[in-house]
XYZ file of C-alpha atoms in Angstrom:
681
model
C -76.219 -53.676 -24.782
C -75.801 -57.012 -22.472
C -78.689 -58.846 -22.103
C -80.215 -59.515 -19.370
C -81.304 -63.617 -17.962
C -84.613 -62.519 -18.423
C -84.693 -59.539 -21.091
C -88.085 -59.301 -22.940
C -86.145 -56.692 -25.450
C -85.139 -60.145 -27.716
C -87.022 -60.341 -30.904
C -88.249 -64.285 -32.315
C -85.838 -63.474 -35.330
C -83.025 -62.632 -32.218
C -83.742 -65.604 -30.251
C -83.679 -67.833 -33.150
C -80.036 -66.516 -34.672
C -78.635 -66.487 -30.881
C -79.935 -69.480 -29.471
C -78.597 -71.731 -32.276
C -74.963 -73.862 -31.165
C -71.956 -71.822 -32.388
C -70.998 -74.672 -34.771
C -74.428 -74.119 -36.454
C -73.730 -70.522 -37.088
C -70.233 -70.815 -38.611
C -72.232 -74.061 -40.771
C -75.000 -71.681 -41.993
C -71.772 -68.627 -42.859
C -70.429 -72.030 -44.914
C -73.510 -73.914 -46.253
C -73.967 -70.057 -47.736
C -71.292 -69.653 -49.022
C -70.503 -73.623 -50.590
C -73.662 -72.428 -52.224
C -72.688 -69.157 -53.937
C -69.671 -72.024 -54.692
C -71.723 -74.661 -56.375
C -73.968 -72.027 -58.082
C -71.036 -70.337 -60.101
C -69.683 -74.374 -60.199
C -72.621 -75.504 -61.881
C -73.276 -72.677 -64.093
C -69.468 -72.440 -65.586
C -69.790 -76.232 -65.756
C -72.997 -75.155 -67.523
C -71.693 -72.797 -69.992
C -68.007 -74.622 -70.656
C -70.590 -77.482 -71.455
C -72.682 -74.933 -73.933
C -69.185 -73.682 -74.789
C -68.067 -77.198 -75.727
C -71.276 -78.306 -77.427
C -71.230 -74.936 -79.713
C -67.181 -76.066 -79.819
C -68.233 -78.841 -81.432
C -70.438 -77.837 -83.483
C -68.244 -74.907 -85.160
C -66.120 -77.620 -85.252
C -68.137 -79.412 -87.253
C -69.010 -76.901 -89.858
C -65.017 -76.010 -89.445
C -64.826 -79.618 -90.948
C -67.303 -79.503 -93.592
C -65.935 -76.188 -94.813
C -62.844 -77.647 -95.090
C -64.011 -80.810 -96.522
C -66.150 -79.049 -99.684
C -62.827 -76.449 -99.858
C -60.662 -80.526 -100.387
C -63.472 -81.684 -101.948
C -63.332 -78.736 -104.414
C -59.492 -78.742 -105.085
C -59.705 -82.484 -105.552
C -61.968 -82.555 -108.075
C -60.472 -79.091 -109.735
C -56.930 -81.664 -109.689
C -59.077 -84.499 -111.271
C -60.748 -82.154 -114.178
C -56.711 -80.923 -114.576
C -55.643 -84.150 -115.343
C -58.475 -85.425 -117.176
C -57.818 -82.805 -119.691
C -54.031 -83.389 -120.118
C -54.526 -86.742 -119.912
C -57.414 -86.166 -122.711
C -54.489 -83.265 -125.124
C -51.797 -86.049 -124.300
C -52.349 -89.374 -123.733
C -49.951 -89.977 -121.846
C -50.044 -92.666 -119.220
C -48.617 -91.124 -116.539
C -51.625 -88.387 -117.106
C -53.730 -90.938 -116.566
C -51.990 -92.544 -113.723
C -52.577 -89.208 -111.691
C -55.988 -88.559 -112.937
C -56.820 -92.077 -111.158
C -55.060 -91.280 -108.391
C -56.812 -87.258 -107.649
C -60.027 -89.564 -108.625
C -59.170 -91.711 -105.433
C -58.232 -88.561 -103.593
C -61.899 -87.354 -104.766
C -63.712 -90.623 -104.386
C -62.196 -91.162 -100.268
C -63.304 -87.633 -99.999
C -66.551 -87.521 -101.188
C -67.183 -90.977 -98.506
C -66.136 -88.902 -95.914
C -67.919 -86.314 -96.862
C -70.849 -88.541 -96.961
C -70.082 -89.878 -93.047
C -69.392 -86.678 -92.214
C -72.278 -84.240 -93.387
C -75.448 -85.320 -91.757
C -77.002 -81.691 -92.216
C -80.423 -82.470 -94.344
C -80.059 -79.883 -96.771
C -75.917 -80.290 -96.830
C -76.404 -84.154 -96.955
C -78.469 -83.935 -99.872
C -76.156 -81.786 -101.775
C -73.575 -84.261 -101.193
C -75.725 -86.961 -101.862
C -76.407 -85.201 -105.498
C -72.750 -84.507 -105.816
C -72.019 -87.747 -105.185
C -74.054 -89.235 -108.059
C -72.923 -86.049 -110.256
C -69.044 -87.489 -109.618
C -70.123 -91.017 -110.174
C -71.561 -89.467 -113.551
C -68.195 -87.819 -113.700
C -66.281 -91.101 -113.531
C -68.160 -92.846 -115.860
C -67.342 -90.344 -118.391
C -63.728 -90.283 -118.228
C -63.768 -93.684 -117.991
C -65.896 -93.742 -121.172
C -62.969 -91.027 -122.288
C -59.701 -92.693 -121.224
C -61.414 -95.892 -123.136
C -61.390 -93.407 -126.395
C -58.195 -92.033 -125.799
C -56.884 -95.576 -125.059
C -58.674 -96.345 -128.708
C -57.265 -93.430 -130.376
C -53.807 -93.274 -129.401
C -53.785 -96.500 -130.252
C -54.789 -96.132 -133.759
C -52.472 -93.259 -134.450
C -49.488 -95.677 -132.651
C -49.934 -98.577 -134.664
C -51.738 -97.652 -137.847
C -51.780 -93.890 -138.536
C -47.739 -93.263 -137.916
C -46.835 -96.515 -139.396
C -49.096 -95.921 -142.478
C -47.824 -92.796 -143.291
C -44.552 -93.372 -143.023
C -44.370 -96.473 -144.712
C -47.275 -94.961 -147.477
C -44.275 -91.464 -148.046
C -41.794 -93.935 -148.080
C -43.419 -96.073 -150.885
C -45.100 -92.568 -152.607
C -41.178 -91.471 -152.825
C -39.660 -94.961 -154.016
C -42.738 -95.119 -156.708
C -42.241 -91.472 -157.553
C -38.630 -92.698 -158.464
C -39.466 -95.780 -160.306
C -42.096 -93.996 -161.956
C -42.462 -95.092 -166.571
C -43.471 -91.820 -167.053
C -42.894 -87.693 -166.192
C -46.157 -87.528 -165.686
C -46.512 -90.769 -163.264
C -43.498 -89.399 -161.507
C -44.803 -86.382 -160.399
C -48.660 -87.292 -159.876
C -46.861 -89.784 -156.963
C -44.900 -86.410 -155.987
C -48.279 -84.807 -155.707
C -50.104 -87.971 -154.176
C -46.512 -87.481 -151.699
C -47.670 -83.545 -150.920
C -51.084 -84.540 -149.875
C -49.650 -87.594 -147.691
C -47.624 -85.267 -145.904
C -50.206 -82.552 -145.616
C -52.943 -85.203 -144.464
C -50.629 -86.635 -141.637
C -49.417 -82.247 -140.503
C -52.661 -82.253 -140.425
C -54.056 -84.775 -138.392
C -50.987 -84.454 -136.041
C -52.254 -80.877 -135.716
C -55.563 -82.035 -134.930
C -55.009 -85.531 -133.006
C -52.495 -83.753 -131.042
C -52.578 -80.113 -130.870
C -56.573 -80.604 -131.068
C -57.140 -78.086 -133.729
C -60.251 -78.393 -134.909
C -59.452 -76.419 -137.729
C -56.858 -79.127 -139.107
C -60.103 -81.679 -139.684
C -60.877 -80.136 -142.763
C -57.482 -79.693 -144.356
C -56.948 -83.532 -143.670
C -60.573 -84.437 -145.339
C -59.223 -82.519 -147.914
C -56.188 -83.957 -148.581
C -57.583 -87.533 -148.042
C -59.806 -86.376 -150.958
C -56.914 -84.847 -153.266
C -54.823 -87.357 -152.504
C -57.442 -90.338 -153.644
C -58.444 -88.502 -157.246
C -54.507 -88.341 -157.229
C -54.417 -92.345 -156.692
C -56.653 -92.346 -158.992
C -54.678 -90.768 -161.874
C -51.598 -92.465 -160.689
C -53.589 -95.608 -161.257
C -53.646 -94.972 -164.505
C -50.766 -93.613 -165.406
C -48.828 -97.315 -164.200
C -50.070 -100.059 -165.644
C -47.891 -102.963 -164.659
C -44.239 -103.418 -163.251
C -42.567 -102.371 -159.982
C -44.022 -99.204 -160.254
C -47.881 -100.953 -160.479
C -47.244 -103.630 -157.510
C -45.607 -100.226 -155.560
C -49.063 -98.331 -156.620
C -51.085 -100.819 -155.544
C -49.732 -101.437 -151.990
C -49.339 -97.310 -151.976
C -53.409 -97.427 -152.612
C -54.387 -99.844 -149.902
C -52.072 -98.058 -147.368
C -54.242 -94.634 -148.497
C -57.291 -97.039 -147.664
C -56.052 -98.343 -144.192
C -55.093 -94.805 -143.218
C -58.172 -92.951 -144.076
C -60.222 -95.329 -142.365
C -58.163 -95.214 -139.053
C -57.705 -91.465 -139.642
C -61.807 -91.679 -139.708
C -61.808 -93.666 -136.220
C -59.209 -91.209 -134.526
C -61.382 -88.820 -135.622
C -64.279 -90.119 -134.568
C -62.790 -90.970 -130.933
C -61.450 -87.203 -130.581
C -65.165 -85.498 -131.439
C -66.545 -87.915 -129.009
C -63.514 -87.211 -126.281
C -63.933 -83.128 -127.281
C -67.829 -83.874 -126.734
C -67.025 -85.523 -123.277
C -64.688 -83.348 -122.188
C -65.888 -79.448 -123.365
C -69.783 -80.982 -122.781
C -71.434 -83.318 -120.807
C -68.084 -83.601 -118.272
C -68.114 -80.241 -118.020
C -71.538 -79.642 -116.957
C -71.296 -81.960 -114.534
C -67.603 -80.772 -113.014
C -69.932 -77.335 -112.741
C -72.848 -78.881 -111.340
C -69.873 -80.549 -109.005
C -68.169 -76.869 -107.947
C -71.993 -75.408 -107.554
C -72.515 -78.657 -104.609
C -69.293 -77.960 -103.404
C -69.641 -73.927 -102.798
C -73.292 -74.157 -101.644
C -72.426 -77.028 -98.971
C -69.214 -74.568 -98.470
C -71.372 -70.959 -98.286
C -73.793 -73.190 -95.738
C -70.892 -74.180 -93.139
C -69.857 -70.762 -93.280
C -72.706 -69.359 -92.953
C -73.691 -71.424 -89.849
C -69.963 -70.933 -88.738
C -70.733 -67.427 -88.469
C -74.048 -67.737 -86.575
C -72.229 -70.308 -83.830
C -69.716 -67.530 -83.383
C -71.946 -65.125 -82.926
C -74.421 -67.436 -80.287
C -71.093 -68.421 -79.088
C -69.942 -65.203 -78.404
C -73.496 -64.264 -76.694
C -73.016 -66.967 -74.285
C -70.538 -66.385 -73.165
C -70.918 -62.542 -72.582
C -74.202 -63.264 -70.970
C -71.793 -66.070 -69.127
C -69.323 -63.913 -67.765
C -72.041 -60.848 -66.184
C -73.652 -63.533 -64.803
C -71.165 -65.332 -63.381
C -68.828 -61.983 -62.294
C -72.705 -61.438 -60.410
C -73.548 -64.333 -58.251
C -69.673 -64.446 -57.223
C -69.953 -60.303 -56.207
C -72.674 -61.558 -54.449
C -71.022 -64.199 -52.964
C -67.795 -62.445 -51.867
C -70.380 -60.121 -50.421
C -71.977 -62.510 -48.762
C -69.263 -64.067 -47.019
C -68.101 -60.346 -46.154
C -71.773 -60.501 -44.116
C -71.969 -63.349 -43.209
C -68.207 -63.042 -41.561
C -69.194 -59.950 -39.899
C -72.636 -60.945 -38.562
C -70.832 -64.435 -37.353
C -68.307 -63.060 -36.007
C -69.752 -60.383 -33.890
C -72.618 -62.645 -32.845
C -69.235 -65.326 -31.596
C -66.233 -63.083 -30.570
C -68.273 -60.397 -29.101
C -70.250 -62.127 -26.514
C -67.465 -64.431 -25.450
C -65.227 -61.614 -25.499
C -67.853 -59.984 -22.751
C -67.755 -63.519 -20.796
C -63.917 -63.299 -20.908
C -64.088 -59.612 -19.192
C -66.638 -60.842 -16.936
C -65.100 -63.439 -15.315
C -61.842 -60.951 -15.202
C -63.613 -58.897 -13.442
C -64.729 -61.611 -10.812
C -61.595 -62.978 -10.808
C -60.248 -59.070 -9.597
C -62.749 -59.529 -7.151
C -65.791 -58.012 -8.324
C -67.953 -59.385 -7.226
C -71.040 -56.719 -8.184
C -70.322 -57.140 -12.310
C -73.289 -58.402 -14.189
C -73.589 -61.487 -15.868
C -75.086 -60.367 -19.313
C -75.782 -63.534 -22.256
C -77.209 -66.216 -19.370
C -80.923 -66.281 -21.229
C -78.900 -67.563 -24.287
C -79.406 -71.699 -25.935
C -75.696 -71.383 -27.382
C -72.966 -71.729 -25.882
C -72.256 -68.808 -24.560
C -75.014 -68.877 -22.966
C -73.874 -72.171 -21.122
C -70.679 -69.909 -20.565
C -72.688 -66.706 -19.000
C -74.475 -69.257 -16.803
C -71.575 -71.569 -15.768
C -69.639 -67.459 -14.469
C -73.152 -66.059 -13.427
C -73.220 -69.636 -11.116
C -69.260 -69.060 -10.155
C -70.429 -65.622 -8.814
C -73.044 -66.938 -7.132
C -70.744 -69.417 -5.436
C -68.136 -66.241 -4.873
C -70.830 -64.424 -3.240
C -71.832 -67.292 -0.884
C -68.518 -68.454 0.557
C -67.623 -64.735 0.655
C -70.494 -64.498 3.055
C -69.715 -67.410 5.023
C -66.033 -65.974 4.867
C -67.625 -62.723 6.740
C -69.339 -65.309 9.309
C -66.765 -66.905 9.765
C -64.376 -63.644 10.929
C -67.351 -62.504 12.763
C -67.616 -65.981 14.581
C -63.757 -65.720 15.154
C -63.629 -62.137 15.890
C -66.880 -62.936 18.802
C -64.635 -66.143 19.827
C -61.624 -63.628 20.417
C -62.759 -61.160 21.671
C -64.532 -64.031 24.534
C -61.316 -65.733 24.838
C -59.973 -62.580 26.026
C -62.117 -62.148 28.303
C -61.296 -65.538 30.310
C -57.894 -64.620 30.417
C -58.714 -61.437 31.950
C -61.087 -63.007 34.016
C -59.174 -65.649 35.173
C -55.883 -64.043 35.613
C -57.513 -61.592 38.093
C -59.393 -65.079 39.063
C -55.456 -66.442 39.348
C -53.992 -62.691 40.658
C -56.690 -63.075 43.396
C -55.806 -66.375 44.550
C -52.220 -66.954 43.590
C -51.554 -63.276 44.641
C -52.693 -63.866 48.108
C -50.991 -66.842 47.981
C -47.867 -65.641 47.727
C -48.762 -62.243 49.788
C -49.523 -64.990 52.029
C -46.415 -67.627 52.045
C -44.185 -64.371 52.194
C -45.906 -62.837 55.639
C -45.679 -66.669 56.788
C -42.734 -66.741 55.720
C -41.587 -63.407 57.672
C -43.914 -64.147 60.201
C -42.277 -67.556 60.379
C -38.590 -65.874 61.174
C -40.978 -64.526 63.848
C -42.778 -67.070 65.627
C -42.935 -70.686 64.416
C -45.898 -70.721 66.614
C -48.115 -69.266 64.210
C -47.289 -72.078 61.883
C -50.646 -74.066 62.424
C -53.013 -70.616 61.875
C -50.841 -70.148 58.525
C -51.690 -73.663 57.830
C -55.656 -73.287 58.830
C -54.980 -70.371 56.360
C -53.758 -73.141 53.393
C -56.525 -74.996 53.875
C -59.389 -72.321 54.069
C -56.813 -70.628 50.217
C -56.797 -74.301 49.415
C -60.296 -74.706 48.851
C -60.629 -71.426 47.197
C -58.462 -72.490 44.461
C -60.422 -76.010 44.299
C -63.477 -73.260 43.605
C -61.499 -71.596 41.148
C -59.990 -74.561 39.039
C -63.713 -75.567 38.687
C -65.294 -72.564 37.526
C -62.024 -72.507 35.082
C -62.311 -75.812 34.033
C -66.093 -74.499 33.010
C -65.085 -71.633 31.025
C -62.072 -74.254 29.652
C -65.028 -75.917 28.218
C -67.335 -72.922 26.932
C -64.149 -72.498 25.189
C -64.212 -76.093 23.624
C -67.190 -76.146 22.646
C -67.457 -72.696 21.127
C -63.838 -74.199 19.151
C -65.964 -76.932 17.655
C -68.459 -75.420 16.549
C -66.637 -73.084 14.699
C -64.735 -76.311 13.131
C -68.202 -77.376 12.185
C -68.689 -74.011 10.048
C -64.784 -73.780 8.728
C -65.960 -77.599 7.140
C -69.166 -76.422 5.616
C -66.859 -73.479 4.263
C -65.059 -76.087 2.860
C -67.661 -78.043 1.464
C -68.747 -75.310 -0.457
C -65.455 -74.049 -1.732
C -65.140 -77.688 -3.345
C -68.612 -77.358 -4.886
C -67.029 -74.438 -6.214
C -63.872 -76.189 -7.574
C -65.986 -78.735 -9.268
C -68.584 -76.362 -11.542
C -65.136 -74.601 -12.354
C -64.149 -77.725 -13.202
C -66.864 -78.493 -15.007
C -67.152 -75.019 -16.945
C -63.609 -75.641 -18.177
C -64.719 -79.681 -19.289
C -67.326 -77.414 -21.382
C -64.587 -74.778 -22.667
C -62.518 -77.858 -23.819
C -66.077 -79.109 -25.460
C -66.606 -75.863 -26.875
C -63.206 -75.589 -28.239
C -63.453 -79.029 -29.893
C -66.259 -78.384 -31.470
C -65.089 -75.491 -32.823
C -61.733 -77.198 -34.015
C -63.370 -79.265 -35.540
C -65.177 -76.728 -37.864
C -62.063 -75.242 -38.204
C -61.032 -78.086 -39.636
C -64.549 -78.220 -42.052
C -63.663 -75.043 -43.238
C -60.687 -75.816 -44.174
C -61.649 -78.436 -46.266
C -63.032 -75.695 -48.328
C -59.862 -75.294 -49.644
C -60.927 -78.297 -51.990
C -63.689 -77.117 -53.339
C -61.559 -73.525 -54.466
C -58.631 -76.129 -55.587
C -61.371 -78.007 -57.716
C -62.686 -74.571 -59.406
C -59.081 -73.535 -59.939
C -59.027 -76.751 -61.716
C -61.722 -76.872 -63.680
C -60.541 -72.440 -64.743
C -57.763 -74.327 -65.818
C -58.545 -77.230 -67.355
C -61.003 -74.647 -69.143
C -57.844 -72.437 -69.658
C -56.126 -75.281 -71.769
C -59.041 -75.844 -73.775
C -58.808 -72.059 -74.837
C -55.259 -72.635 -75.670
C -55.948 -75.995 -77.711
C -59.268 -73.958 -79.438
C -56.450 -71.184 -80.542
C -54.178 -74.276 -81.920
C -56.517 -75.973 -83.625
C -58.238 -72.399 -85.032
C -54.364 -71.259 -86.593
C -54.128 -74.368 -87.776
C -57.813 -73.750 -89.737
C -56.173 -70.733 -90.771
C -58.836 -67.996 -92.562
C -61.917 -70.033 -91.254
C -60.849 -70.805 -87.897
C -60.563 -66.813 -86.758
C -63.662 -67.043 -85.588
C -63.322 -69.631 -83.630
C -60.063 -67.962 -82.197
C -62.039 -64.697 -81.037
C -64.474 -67.583 -79.110
C -61.586 -68.993 -77.494
C -60.170 -66.138 -76.388
C -63.139 -65.696 -74.709
C -63.588 -68.420 -72.694
C -59.833 -68.011 -71.665
C -61.118 -64.273 -70.451
C -64.368 -66.702 -69.218
C -61.775 -69.369 -67.275
C -58.910 -66.120 -65.448
C -62.471 -64.488 -64.805
C -63.574 -67.726 -62.660
C -59.948 -68.408 -61.363
C -60.027 -65.046 -59.624
C -63.531 -65.004 -58.353
C -62.689 -68.275 -57.028
C -59.305 -66.514 -55.494
C -61.759 -63.927 -54.017
C -63.862 -66.553 -52.331
C -60.773 -68.304 -51.267
C -59.478 -65.557 -49.852
C -63.302 -65.034 -48.020
C -63.205 -67.957 -46.965
C -58.971 -67.990 -45.215
C -60.940 -64.577 -43.535
C -63.546 -67.055 -42.026
C -60.680 -69.641 -40.977
C -58.701 -66.723 -39.099
C -62.361 -65.135 -37.387
C -62.659 -69.374 -36.038
C -59.547 -70.109 -34.887
C -59.491 -66.447 -33.436
C -62.451 -68.079 -31.506
C -60.769 -71.390 -30.701
C -57.988 -69.195 -28.834
C -60.306 -66.842 -27.493
C -62.375 -70.175 -25.893
C -59.062 -71.288 -24.550
C -58.623 -68.019 -23.225
C -61.538 -68.834 -21.309
C -60.534 -72.152 -20.376
C -57.427 -71.461 -18.601
C -58.677 -68.658 -17.431
C -61.937 -71.149 -15.604
C -58.985 -73.313 -14.814
C -57.342 -70.513 -12.870
C -60.226 -69.901 -10.843
C -60.213 -73.763 -10.246
C -56.910 -73.593 -8.402
C -57.679 -70.850 -7.070
C -61.020 -72.226 -5.381
C -59.026 -75.782 -4.758
C -56.493 -73.210 -3.188
C -59.128 -71.578 -0.609
C -60.634 -75.509 -0.484
C -56.928 -76.548 0.851
C -56.380 -73.187 3.516
C -59.891 -73.839 4.754
C -59.170 -77.288 5.205
C -55.927 -76.801 7.053
C -58.105 -73.368 9.257
C -60.292 -76.573 10.149
C -57.552 -79.001 11.057
C -56.260 -75.787 13.742
C -59.573 -74.961 14.826
C -60.008 -78.993 16.174
C -56.863 -78.597 17.382
C -57.238 -75.996 19.641
C -60.623 -77.813 20.747
C -58.730 -80.748 21.637
C -55.803 -78.871 23.310
C -58.909 -76.736 25.313
C -60.344 -80.308 26.358
C -56.990 -81.164 27.526
C -56.822 -77.944 29.142
C -60.041 -79.080 30.832
C -58.582 -82.294 31.781
C -55.586 -80.471 33.695
C -57.510 -78.032 35.973
C -59.536 -81.107 36.630
C -56.614 -82.749 37.874
C -55.990 -79.082 39.595
C -58.617 -79.925 41.793
C -57.752 -82.328 42.693
C -54.983 -81.716 43.266
C -55.426 -79.333 45.534
C -57.856 -81.115 47.754
C -54.300 -82.436 48.676
C -52.672 -79.526 49.437
C -55.272 -79.058 52.064
C -54.366 -82.387 53.393
C -51.314 -81.475 53.414
C -51.701 -78.337 55.086
C -52.919 -80.473 57.957
C -49.689 -81.929 57.912
C -47.777 -78.502 58.349
C -47.652 -78.648 61.690
C -45.438 -81.204 61.890
C -43.041 -79.687 59.483
C -43.218 -76.023 61.075
C -39.496 -76.896 62.479
C -38.522 -77.819 59.356
C -40.049 -74.480 58.045
C -38.197 -72.648 60.266
C -35.065 -73.417 58.567
C -36.280 -72.816 55.420
C -38.101 -69.590 55.972
C -35.439 -67.356 54.973
C -35.119 -69.355 51.706
C -39.045 -68.957 51.030
C -38.695 -65.373 51.853
C -36.783 -64.076 48.689
C -37.768 -67.261 47.012
C -41.230 -65.797 47.557
C -40.383 -62.468 45.784
C -39.411 -63.932 43.307
C -42.399 -65.746 42.808
C -44.513 -62.467 42.942
C -42.147 -60.912 39.831
C -43.208 -64.232 37.378
C -46.513 -63.838 38.573
C -46.668 -60.034 37.714
C -44.727 -61.098 33.998
C -47.273 -63.975 33.271
C -50.547 -62.259 34.444
C -48.976 -59.540 31.738
C -48.460 -62.169 29.132
C -51.716 -63.278 29.620
C -53.753 -60.540 29.649
C -51.632 -59.194 26.660
C -53.033 -62.229 24.607
């Protein structure tokens, strides 16, 4: 339904939309789509930030769990090396234990710096205190073990060897068989004591301790009996030396056994309890971190699911709104423009009864409609002026034909009589030259008649000249109106070009929306890269990162959905850009049509100008004809004067009478042809 210039049915809401400029309508559409796009981007960014925080928290928990596991493994290594050193006393085992202790201290320092949670931090500090206790116990155990090793290496082994050798010598040099038997028994007790001491100190067989004590006690009793059996000589010297070494061996063994007992008490007593406390603290830290890992994983999964739903809803709403706005704005722009184009084509084809719609709108469509309406009014005005001009030309032609017929009749009446008179006179001239005088008088009378007719013809020609001047004035007015129509059409072309420039600028602004789409696509790609990195880190974390791998996959799926939503929005924006391009083409077509109308108006103006020039030329020629008739009247006076002199030339007339008779017949024929031509005109 087309709107008339004063359509009362259009409501305020409709006018509020239609009166907006095309640039404003397109800007509103783009702004709505941009708002949805910005909302999606903001939500996606906020979700990514929250996911990033979740990822950081999850990574921190994974780091805590990994750190607790590494600390637990490192402490197990430390315990193993400590026990091995406690058993073997080898320096390499002690160095390995020291190295393991350094690793534990390094991991513990890292844990104290990393773990900030209240409960876990307290556990970590308690663990650090236990490690400090364990370290002090290890240092005490290490000192005892070194002392024990020194006793074995520097006293027990050399003294035992020397004692056994002296007892063998004493057995060989004993003065009596009884003394030799006692020396041999003492040797056996020494060897038994050494064997069991080695089992106790090296193999840590606790049951060997009492056997060592018994062997040493038996050895002491035997040495007492042996001292009584050996009173002097070399055997006595060997006895004294052997008895002194027995005392040294027994004293060294007691110290070494005490060290072994202290080491066993530390390793299997306090150090075991401390190690158990350390293991419990590490396990508690690990359990706490794993529990929070699962909690963060669940919260992140819920947040991702909510974000997916909300982003998808916003994307669908954006697509629906984009489609609706594209349809509404395209319809609000293309339909009126197409209708205005059809109206202009109808006007160009000569249909001046067509109604011009949308003249009451306040946008560019209304401007074009009002220009088309003005063009229609000018065409109607030109048509009326052309009709008036044709009517004036018809009346002038009829008047001219009537004047020409009247002039022909008068000319026939005047000149025909002259021709008849000349013919009769020439005939009579041959019969009697005496009648020449009467003929001359008759000629004077006819000359007077011709002069009167010439004056009347001059007046009629003057009337025709006046009418021609009026017609030239009308043609000038028509030319001015056509020129005004041409100027209006040129102004419409300028307005169409300005509208085209505005829509082209809006189309260029629409093209820049692709940067927003590219930005969203870049964010989605960065999210994909973040998900890939998270998947790699989760794979490195092993079982601990398995839950985060699921989160990374969800992030990757979210990035893919965001990219798809952005692609759909880009498609809708491309459709709007295409519609804008069609609007540009349509307005350019309107501009071309108005330009052609301006050319037609210019052509009409040129034709009217030429017609005015022709009319002015006719008026000038008629003025010249009026001057000619005046001169004819003057010449007729001279003819009348010449008729008076005809009598004196009668002798010459007689000679020319025959020739005049022949020429008069020929003159009659030419006069008839001339009159026929004049009447036909």
